[in-house]
Short mmCIF file of C-alpha atoms in Angstrom, two decimals:
data_model
loop_
_atom_site.label_atom_id
_atom_site.label_comp_id
_atom_site.label_asym_id
_atom_site.label_seq_id
_atom_site.Cartn_x
_atom_site.Cartn_y
_atom_site.Cartn_z
CA MET Y 1 -20.14 -22.29 -2.87
CA SER Y 2 -16.62 -24.21 -3.73
CA PRO Y 3 -13.79 -23.61 -1.54
CA ALA Y 4 -11.51 -20.69 -2.28
CA VAL Y 5 -8.88 -21.63 -4.69
CA GLY Y 6 -5.85 -19.98 -5.67
CA THR Y 7 -3.99 -16.44 -5.42
CA GLY Y 8 -5.58 -14.02 -7.78
CA PHE Y 9 -3.50 -11.37 -9.71
CA PHE Y 10 -5.46 -8.46 -10.82
CA TRP Y 11 -3.78 -6.06 -13.46
CA HIS Y 12 -4.76 -4.10 -16.52
CA GLU Y 13 -2.33 -2.34 -19.28
CA ARG Y 14 -4.42 0.74 -19.00
CA CYS Y 15 -2.94 1.64 -15.44
CA PHE Y 16 0.51 1.75 -16.76
CA TRP Y 17 -0.64 4.34 -19.33
CA HIS Y 18 -1.25 7.13 -16.61
CA ASP Y 19 1.15 9.92 -17.17
CA ALA Y 20 1.79 12.33 -14.24
CA GLY Y 21 3.94 14.64 -16.75
CA ALA Y 22 7.64 15.66 -16.52
CA ILE Y 23 8.15 16.64 -13.01
CA GLY Y 24 10.74 14.41 -11.88
CA VAL Y 25 10.81 14.33 -7.92
CA PHE Y 26 9.05 17.59 -7.58
CA SER Y 27 5.36 18.71 -7.22
CA ALA Y 28 5.16 21.05 -9.97
CA PRO Y 29 7.48 22.00 -13.07
CA GLY Y 30 9.92 25.03 -12.11
CA GLU Y 31 12.08 27.55 -14.37
CA PHE Y 32 15.40 25.88 -12.86
CA LEU Y 33 13.95 22.19 -12.84
CA GLN Y 34 14.95 20.44 -16.02
CA PRO Y 35 12.12 18.33 -17.15
CA GLN Y 36 12.36 14.44 -16.38
CA PRO Y 37 9.88 11.73 -16.13
CA ALA Y 38 7.92 11.72 -12.74
CA SER Y 39 9.02 9.48 -10.12
CA GLU Y 40 5.70 7.80 -10.01
CA SER Y 41 6.16 6.03 -13.42
CA PRO Y 42 4.81 2.71 -15.05
CA GLU Y 43 8.27 0.98 -15.21
CA SER Y 44 8.45 -0.38 -11.77
CA LYS Y 45 4.94 -2.03 -12.15
CA ARG Y 46 5.50 -3.07 -15.39
CA ARG Y 47 8.87 -4.67 -14.75
CA LEU Y 48 7.09 -6.65 -11.88
CA LYS Y 49 4.54 -7.92 -14.18
CA ASN Y 50 7.13 -8.91 -16.61
CA LEU Y 51 9.26 -10.61 -13.99
CA LEU Y 52 6.33 -12.75 -12.94
CA GLU Y 53 5.88 -13.64 -16.53
CA VAL Y 54 9.54 -14.56 -17.06
CA SER Y 55 9.95 -16.53 -14.06
CA GLY Y 56 6.67 -18.56 -14.73
CA LEU Y 57 5.07 -17.57 -11.29
CA ILE Y 58 2.45 -15.90 -13.15
CA ASP Y 59 1.28 -19.26 -14.52
CA GLU Y 60 0.46 -20.43 -10.88
CA LEU Y 61 -1.76 -17.46 -10.28
CA VAL Y 62 -5.49 -16.68 -11.06
CA VAL Y 63 -4.95 -13.87 -13.62
CA ARG Y 64 -7.84 -11.35 -14.20
CA LYS Y 65 -8.46 -8.18 -15.48
CA ALA Y 66 -11.52 -5.93 -14.10
CA PRO Y 67 -13.62 -3.14 -15.44
CA PRO Y 68 -12.97 0.49 -14.53
CA ALA Y 69 -14.82 1.73 -11.23
CA ASP Y 70 -17.85 3.70 -12.23
CA ARG Y 71 -18.90 7.12 -10.60
CA GLN Y 72 -21.15 5.44 -8.39
CA ALA Y 73 -18.80 3.36 -6.69
CA LEU Y 74 -16.13 6.21 -6.51
CA ALA Y 75 -18.70 8.44 -5.01
CA ARG Y 76 -18.99 6.03 -2.07
CA PHE Y 77 -15.77 7.48 -0.93
CA HIS Y 78 -15.08 10.59 -2.83
CA THR Y 79 -16.98 13.90 -2.88
CA PRO Y 80 -19.00 14.91 -6.28
CA ALA Y 81 -16.99 18.27 -6.15
CA TYR Y 82 -13.89 16.29 -6.30
CA LEU Y 83 -15.00 13.89 -9.00
CA ASP Y 84 -16.34 16.60 -11.24
CA ALA Y 85 -13.16 18.39 -10.95
CA LEU Y 86 -11.12 15.31 -12.19
CA GLU Y 87 -13.40 14.88 -14.77
CA ALA Y 88 -13.16 18.49 -16.04
CA GLY Y 89 -9.13 18.49 -15.77
CA ASP Y 90 -9.42 15.07 -17.77
CA ALA Y 91 -11.48 16.80 -20.45
CA ALA Y 92 -9.23 19.53 -20.69
CA ARG Y 93 -5.14 19.40 -20.52
CA GLY Y 94 -4.91 17.67 -17.05
CA GLY Y 95 -4.11 19.23 -14.02
CA ASP Y 96 -3.32 18.59 -10.14
CA GLY Y 97 -5.60 16.44 -8.08
CA GLY Y 98 -4.85 18.68 -5.15
CA ASP Y 99 -1.44 18.14 -3.44
CA CYS Y 100 1.43 16.53 -5.51
CA ALA Y 101 -1.22 14.66 -7.51
CA PRO Y 102 -0.34 15.91 -11.20
CA TYR Y 103 -2.24 14.22 -13.99
CA THR Y 104 -2.70 14.36 -17.80
CA PRO Y 105 -5.48 13.56 -20.19
CA GLY Y 106 -6.27 9.75 -19.99
CA SER Y 107 -4.97 9.57 -16.33
CA LEU Y 108 -8.44 9.42 -14.93
CA ALA Y 109 -9.43 6.42 -17.15
CA ALA Y 110 -6.11 4.76 -15.54
CA ALA Y 111 -7.13 5.76 -12.00
CA ARG Y 112 -10.45 4.32 -12.51
CA HIS Y 113 -9.21 1.07 -13.66
CA SER Y 114 -6.87 0.98 -10.64
CA ALA Y 115 -9.81 1.41 -8.11
CA GLY Y 116 -11.44 -1.30 -10.26
CA LEU Y 117 -9.02 -3.70 -9.60
CA ALA Y 118 -8.85 -2.97 -5.90
CA MET Y 119 -12.60 -3.42 -6.07
CA ALA Y 120 -12.57 -6.69 -7.93
CA ALA Y 121 -9.58 -8.14 -5.63
CA VAL Y 122 -11.56 -7.51 -2.29
CA ALA Y 123 -14.71 -8.80 -3.80
CA ALA Y 124 -13.28 -12.02 -5.12
CA VAL Y 125 -11.53 -12.69 -1.79
CA ALA Y 126 -14.38 -11.48 0.48
CA ARG Y 127 -17.02 -13.68 -1.38
CA GLY Y 128 -14.54 -16.68 -1.18
CA GLU Y 129 -13.92 -17.23 -4.83
CA LEU Y 130 -10.07 -16.75 -4.32
CA ALA Y 131 -7.90 -17.52 -1.31
CA ASN Y 132 -6.06 -14.41 -1.53
CA ALA Y 133 -5.19 -11.55 -4.06
CA TYR Y 134 -2.54 -9.11 -5.32
CA ALA Y 135 -3.72 -6.08 -7.40
CA LEU Y 136 -1.15 -4.21 -9.26
CA CYS Y 137 -2.95 -0.90 -9.10
CA ARG Y 138 -1.53 2.10 -10.65
CA PRO Y 139 -1.94 5.23 -10.03
CA PRO Y 140 -1.56 4.47 -6.22
CA GLY Y 141 -4.25 5.44 -3.89
CA HIS Y 142 -3.34 5.39 -0.33
CA HIS Y 143 -2.71 9.24 -0.07
CA ALA Y 144 -5.97 10.28 -1.93
CA GLU Y 145 -8.72 11.94 0.40
CA ALA Y 146 -12.24 11.99 -0.17
CA ASP Y 147 -12.07 15.68 -1.70
CA ARG Y 148 -8.41 15.65 -3.08
CA GLY Y 149 -5.76 13.68 -4.57
CA ARG Y 150 -2.30 13.88 -2.62
CA GLY Y 151 1.13 12.19 -3.38
CA PHE Y 152 0.64 10.91 -6.73
CA CYS Y 153 -2.56 9.36 -5.82
CA LEU Y 154 -5.85 10.39 -7.39
CA LEU Y 155 -8.31 7.92 -6.23
CA GLY Y 156 -8.40 6.05 -2.90
CA ASN Y 157 -8.27 2.54 -4.29
CA ILE Y 158 -8.56 0.86 -0.83
CA PRO Y 159 -11.38 2.96 0.61
CA VAL Y 160 -13.28 2.65 -2.68
CA ALA Y 161 -13.11 -1.02 -2.72
CA VAL Y 162 -14.09 -1.32 1.10
CA HIS Y 163 -16.94 0.91 0.86
CA GLN Y 164 -17.95 -1.10 -2.51
CA ALA Y 165 -17.71 -4.49 -0.74
CA ARG Y 166 -19.49 -3.20 2.35
CA ALA Y 167 -22.35 -1.56 -0.03
CA THR Y 168 -22.93 -5.05 -1.64
CA GLY Y 169 -23.04 -7.15 1.75
CA ARG Y 170 -19.73 -8.79 1.06
CA LEU Y 171 -17.86 -7.34 3.90
CA GLY Y 172 -17.87 -6.24 7.46
CA ARG Y 173 -14.99 -5.82 10.01
CA VAL Y 174 -11.56 -5.30 8.05
CA ALA Y 175 -8.39 -4.42 8.98
CA ILE Y 176 -6.03 -2.32 6.68
CA LEU Y 177 -2.19 -2.50 7.35
CA ASP Y 178 -0.11 0.03 5.23
CA TRP Y 179 3.76 -0.35 5.15
CA ASP Y 180 4.30 1.93 2.51
CA VAL Y 181 7.17 4.22 3.35
CA HIS Y 182 4.90 7.20 3.45
CA HIS Y 183 1.86 7.47 5.86
CA GLY Y 184 -1.41 6.02 4.93
CA ASN Y 185 -3.19 9.05 5.43
CA GLY Y 186 -5.91 8.14 2.90
CA GLN Y 187 -7.14 5.15 4.71
CA GLN Y 188 -6.75 6.99 8.10
CA SER Y 189 -8.92 9.74 6.94
CA ALA Y 190 -11.67 7.55 5.32
CA PHE Y 191 -12.11 5.29 8.38
CA TYR Y 192 -10.96 7.39 11.57
CA ALA Y 193 -14.46 7.33 13.21
CA ASP Y 194 -15.24 3.71 12.16
CA PRO Y 195 -15.07 1.12 14.88
CA GLU Y 196 -15.44 -1.66 12.27
CA THR Y 197 -12.15 -0.67 10.41
CA LEU Y 198 -8.39 -0.95 11.86
CA THR Y 199 -6.09 1.19 9.96
CA VAL Y 200 -2.47 0.61 10.78
CA SER Y 201 0.36 2.45 9.22
CA ILE Y 202 4.28 1.88 9.66
CA HIS Y 203 6.09 4.54 8.06
CA GLN Y 204 9.02 6.69 7.83
CA ALA Y 205 8.44 9.62 10.55
CA ALA Y 206 7.65 13.02 8.98
CA ASN Y 207 8.17 12.06 5.40
CA TYR Y 208 4.91 12.64 3.70
CA PRO Y 209 2.58 14.10 4.07
CA LEU Y 210 3.90 16.29 6.78
CA ASP Y 211 0.68 16.94 8.58
CA SER Y 212 -0.27 13.45 9.62
CA GLY Y 213 1.06 10.05 10.85
CA ALA Y 214 1.75 10.68 14.44
CA PHE Y 215 1.13 7.92 16.98
CA GLU Y 216 -1.10 10.10 18.87
CA GLU Y 217 -3.62 9.86 16.09
CA ARG Y 218 -5.75 7.18 17.70
CA GLY Y 219 -9.12 7.68 15.85
CA ASP Y 220 -12.17 9.79 16.73
CA GLY Y 221 -15.36 9.14 18.29
CA ALA Y 222 -16.68 5.47 18.02
CA GLY Y 223 -13.34 4.79 16.01
CA GLN Y 224 -11.23 5.73 18.77
CA GLY Y 225 -8.35 3.10 19.11
CA ALA Y 226 -8.88 1.98 15.60
CA ASN Y 227 -6.21 3.81 13.94
CA LEU Y 228 -2.42 3.11 14.72
CA ASN Y 229 0.57 4.94 13.14
CA LEU Y 230 3.74 3.75 13.80
CA PRO Y 231 6.13 6.52 12.57
CA LEU Y 232 9.64 4.83 12.73
CA PRO Y 233 12.86 7.24 12.44
CA PRO Y 234 14.66 7.33 9.11
CA GLY Y 235 17.30 4.67 8.60
CA SER Y 236 15.21 1.63 10.21
CA GLY Y 237 16.04 -1.57 8.99
CA LEU Y 238 15.30 -5.15 9.30
CA GLY Y 239 15.38 -5.32 13.19
CA ALA Y 240 13.33 -2.30 13.60
CA TYR Y 241 10.62 -3.40 11.22
CA ASP Y 242 10.67 -6.86 12.27
CA TYR Y 243 10.39 -5.84 16.12
CA ALA Y 244 7.54 -3.39 15.41
CA MET Y 245 5.71 -6.01 13.49
CA ARG Y 246 6.12 -8.87 16.22
CA GLU Y 247 5.29 -6.36 19.17
CA LEU Y 248 2.68 -3.95 17.78
CA VAL Y 249 1.49 -4.66 14.39
CA LEU Y 250 0.61 -8.33 14.50
CA PRO Y 251 -1.15 -8.37 17.99
CA ALA Y 252 -3.15 -5.11 16.94
CA LEU Y 253 -4.37 -7.11 13.85
CA GLU Y 254 -5.27 -10.34 15.71
CA ALA Y 255 -6.88 -8.33 18.82
CA PHE Y 256 -8.97 -6.79 16.11
CA ALA Y 257 -10.24 -10.20 14.63
CA PRO Y 258 -11.22 -8.83 11.24
CA GLU Y 259 -13.01 -10.63 8.50
CA LEU Y 260 -10.62 -9.81 6.16
CA ILE Y 261 -7.04 -8.01 5.91
CA ILE Y 262 -5.83 -5.48 3.30
CA VAL Y 263 -2.40 -4.50 2.81
CA ALA Y 264 -1.22 -1.04 1.29
CA CYS Y 265 1.84 -2.87 -0.29
CA GLY Y 266 4.21 -0.13 -0.80
CA TYR Y 267 7.97 -0.97 -1.56
CA ASP Y 268 9.60 2.44 -0.85
CA ALA Y 269 10.88 1.23 2.52
CA GLY Y 270 13.32 -0.66 0.33
CA ALA Y 271 16.84 0.02 0.56
CA LYS Y 272 17.28 1.39 -3.05
CA ASP Y 273 14.18 3.67 -2.83
CA PRO Y 274 14.67 7.12 -4.04
CA LEU Y 275 11.73 8.57 -1.92
CA GLY Y 276 12.46 6.92 1.16
CA LYS Y 277 15.32 6.61 3.87
CA MET Y 278 14.70 2.99 5.10
CA LEU Y 279 16.92 -0.12 4.61
CA LEU Y 280 14.54 -3.07 3.79
CA ASN Y 281 15.59 -5.86 1.38
CA SER Y 282 13.30 -8.13 -0.59
CA ALA Y 283 13.42 -10.78 2.10
CA ALA Y 284 12.15 -8.30 4.59
CA PHE Y 285 9.01 -7.96 2.40
CA ALA Y 286 8.52 -11.68 2.01
CA ALA Y 287 8.77 -12.13 5.68
CA MET Y 288 6.20 -9.37 6.64
CA THR Y 289 3.75 -11.05 3.85
CA ALA Y 290 4.38 -14.40 5.42
CA GLN Y 291 3.56 -13.02 8.90
CA VAL Y 292 0.44 -11.48 7.95
CA LYS Y 293 -0.65 -14.18 5.73
CA ALA Y 294 -0.27 -16.76 8.65
CA LEU Y 295 -2.18 -14.39 11.14
CA ALA Y 296 -4.80 -14.26 8.27
CA GLU Y 297 -4.95 -17.89 8.16
CA ARG Y 298 -5.60 -17.88 11.97
CA VAL Y 299 -8.15 -15.08 12.40
CA CYS Y 300 -10.18 -14.63 9.05
CA GLY Y 301 -9.80 -17.91 6.93
CA GLY Y 302 -6.89 -16.68 4.85
CA ARG Y 303 -8.65 -13.77 3.47
CA LEU Y 304 -5.89 -11.32 2.51
CA VAL Y 305 -5.65 -9.00 -0.37
CA MET Y 306 -2.49 -7.01 -1.09
CA ILE Y 307 -2.88 -3.74 -3.04
CA HIS Y 308 0.17 -2.26 -4.63
CA GLU Y 309 1.04 1.24 -3.56
CA GLY Y 310 4.25 3.03 -3.72
CA GLY Y 311 7.91 2.07 -4.75
CA TYR Y 312 10.06 4.11 -7.08
CA SER Y 313 13.25 1.85 -7.85
CA GLU Y 314 12.62 0.40 -11.30
CA GLY Y 315 15.06 -2.01 -10.80
CA TYR Y 316 14.33 -3.06 -7.03
CA VAL Y 317 10.48 -3.06 -6.99
CA PRO Y 318 10.11 -6.09 -9.01
CA LEU Y 319 12.40 -8.24 -7.08
CA CYS Y 320 10.40 -7.14 -3.76
CA GLY Y 321 7.11 -7.66 -5.68
CA HIS Y 322 8.09 -11.08 -6.76
CA ALA Y 323 9.08 -12.32 -3.32
CA VAL Y 324 5.65 -10.77 -1.83
CA ILE Y 325 3.70 -12.60 -4.66
CA GLN Y 326 5.58 -15.87 -4.26
CA THR Y 327 5.15 -15.95 -0.32
CA LEU Y 328 1.43 -14.89 -0.84
CA ALA Y 329 0.81 -17.88 -3.44
CA GLY Y 330 3.12 -20.25 -1.34
CA SER Y 331 5.02 -20.85 -4.56
CA ARG Y 332 8.71 -22.68 -4.75
CA ILE Y 333 9.03 -20.28 -8.04
CA ALA Y 334 11.92 -17.65 -6.54
CA VAL Y 335 13.82 -15.34 -8.34
CA PRO Y 336 17.47 -14.55 -7.19
CA ASP Y 337 17.70 -10.90 -5.58
CA PRO Y 338 21.56 -10.08 -6.15
CA GLN Y 339 21.77 -7.08 -3.37
CA ASN Y 340 19.43 -8.80 -0.66
CA ASP Y 341 22.43 -10.43 1.57
CA GLU Y 342 24.56 -7.18 0.80
CA ILE Y 343 21.68 -4.91 1.96
CA ALA Y 344 21.18 -7.20 5.01
CA ALA Y 345 24.76 -6.73 5.81
CA TRP Y 346 24.77 -2.91 5.73
CA GLY Y 347 25.34 -1.24 9.15
CA TYR Y 348 22.41 -0.37 11.30
CA GLN Y 349 20.19 -3.20 10.16
CA ALA Y 350 19.98 -4.51 13.84
CA LEU Y 351 17.56 -3.23 16.09
CA GLN Y 352 18.98 -0.19 17.68
CA PRO Y 353 18.50 0.96 21.12
CA TYR Y 354 16.78 3.97 20.46
CA GLN Y 355 14.61 2.14 18.02
CA ARG Y 356 13.73 -0.48 20.74
CA GLU Y 357 12.99 2.24 23.36
CA LEU Y 358 10.61 4.05 20.92
CA ILE Y 359 8.60 0.69 20.09
CA ASP Y 360 8.56 -0.20 23.46
CA GLY Y 361 7.21 3.48 24.46
CA TRP Y 362 4.36 2.82 22.00
CA ARG Y 363 3.49 -0.65 23.46
CA ARG Y 364 3.30 0.52 26.97
CA ARG Y 365 1.14 3.41 25.85
CA LEU Y 366 -1.27 1.00 24.27
CA GLU Y 367 -1.21 -1.12 27.21
CA GLY Y 368 -2.05 1.79 29.25
CA GLU Y 369 -5.01 2.66 27.15
CA ALA Y 370 -6.40 -1.13 27.52
CA ARG Y 371 -6.36 -0.62 31.17
#
């Protein structure tokens, strides 16, 4: 096989056609809630794709579409009863996938294409066809569980992609890093007892879901120790994220020695996001990408796949996403972020003493486990 070449960019217009309905930031309409478009709208993703076109960066990428995931692939993770319920709702007037996961007719087609993009990106990198890849998935997937949708997510894009790659013999040991501002409960539930999958989530503490994401959730059975949650306090910024990455995230990934790394790449830890309370700028997302990319080159031949997750600032997500994809591709094509330096200058961006104490405490507990 020829050496892997280029950074793949996987997208499909169908994904932008998912419509959650007019629920705004709420989980359901209400008598006193004036209808407004759902927070999980297509615009942040479409604007990212458009920005890649306008800057010219997309011309340096290996642009690909992908077919939708079929029922057999979805059933490697999701229960038949849940898939039946989605299909029934899609054939009727829509509904809710389970918990804050509303959808309308046509959404299931978009969700199947979203999972298909993730599957194709993981497969192409796992088999050495591409050096690395970015999949512009929508709807997102990192909250979906086997038997229900949650938090805007209908299908578990990453678990579906991992199970499919393993079923076809393309993937063994894998690490999943989730830096969406919300806990990556979908990956955690999918692989909680799996020693061959490391799941790491760095997120805002007790945001969503409220019933998961604690540091104490370390895995079960043979998978004990292969799940790591880092619930940072609201208001964490550049210093806290950098310290947590250097002290805990990167060492955990390197020690696990995966064959491939997947990043659940949400941008709602950005300072401009309406659904998170963190302080990152576009340069921070680029820096984390550079760190993980360098680690992947050391431990798994550079095999890295980034799956688009949350991020609800229609203006700021495209700037963050462009910075990430530029870094992933090693391109010199940059676009200016007019608020990057201003955000970096905000108060409390430096590592705060209580943040250091929390992260150091987690490190000591991990060191104690290792003894």
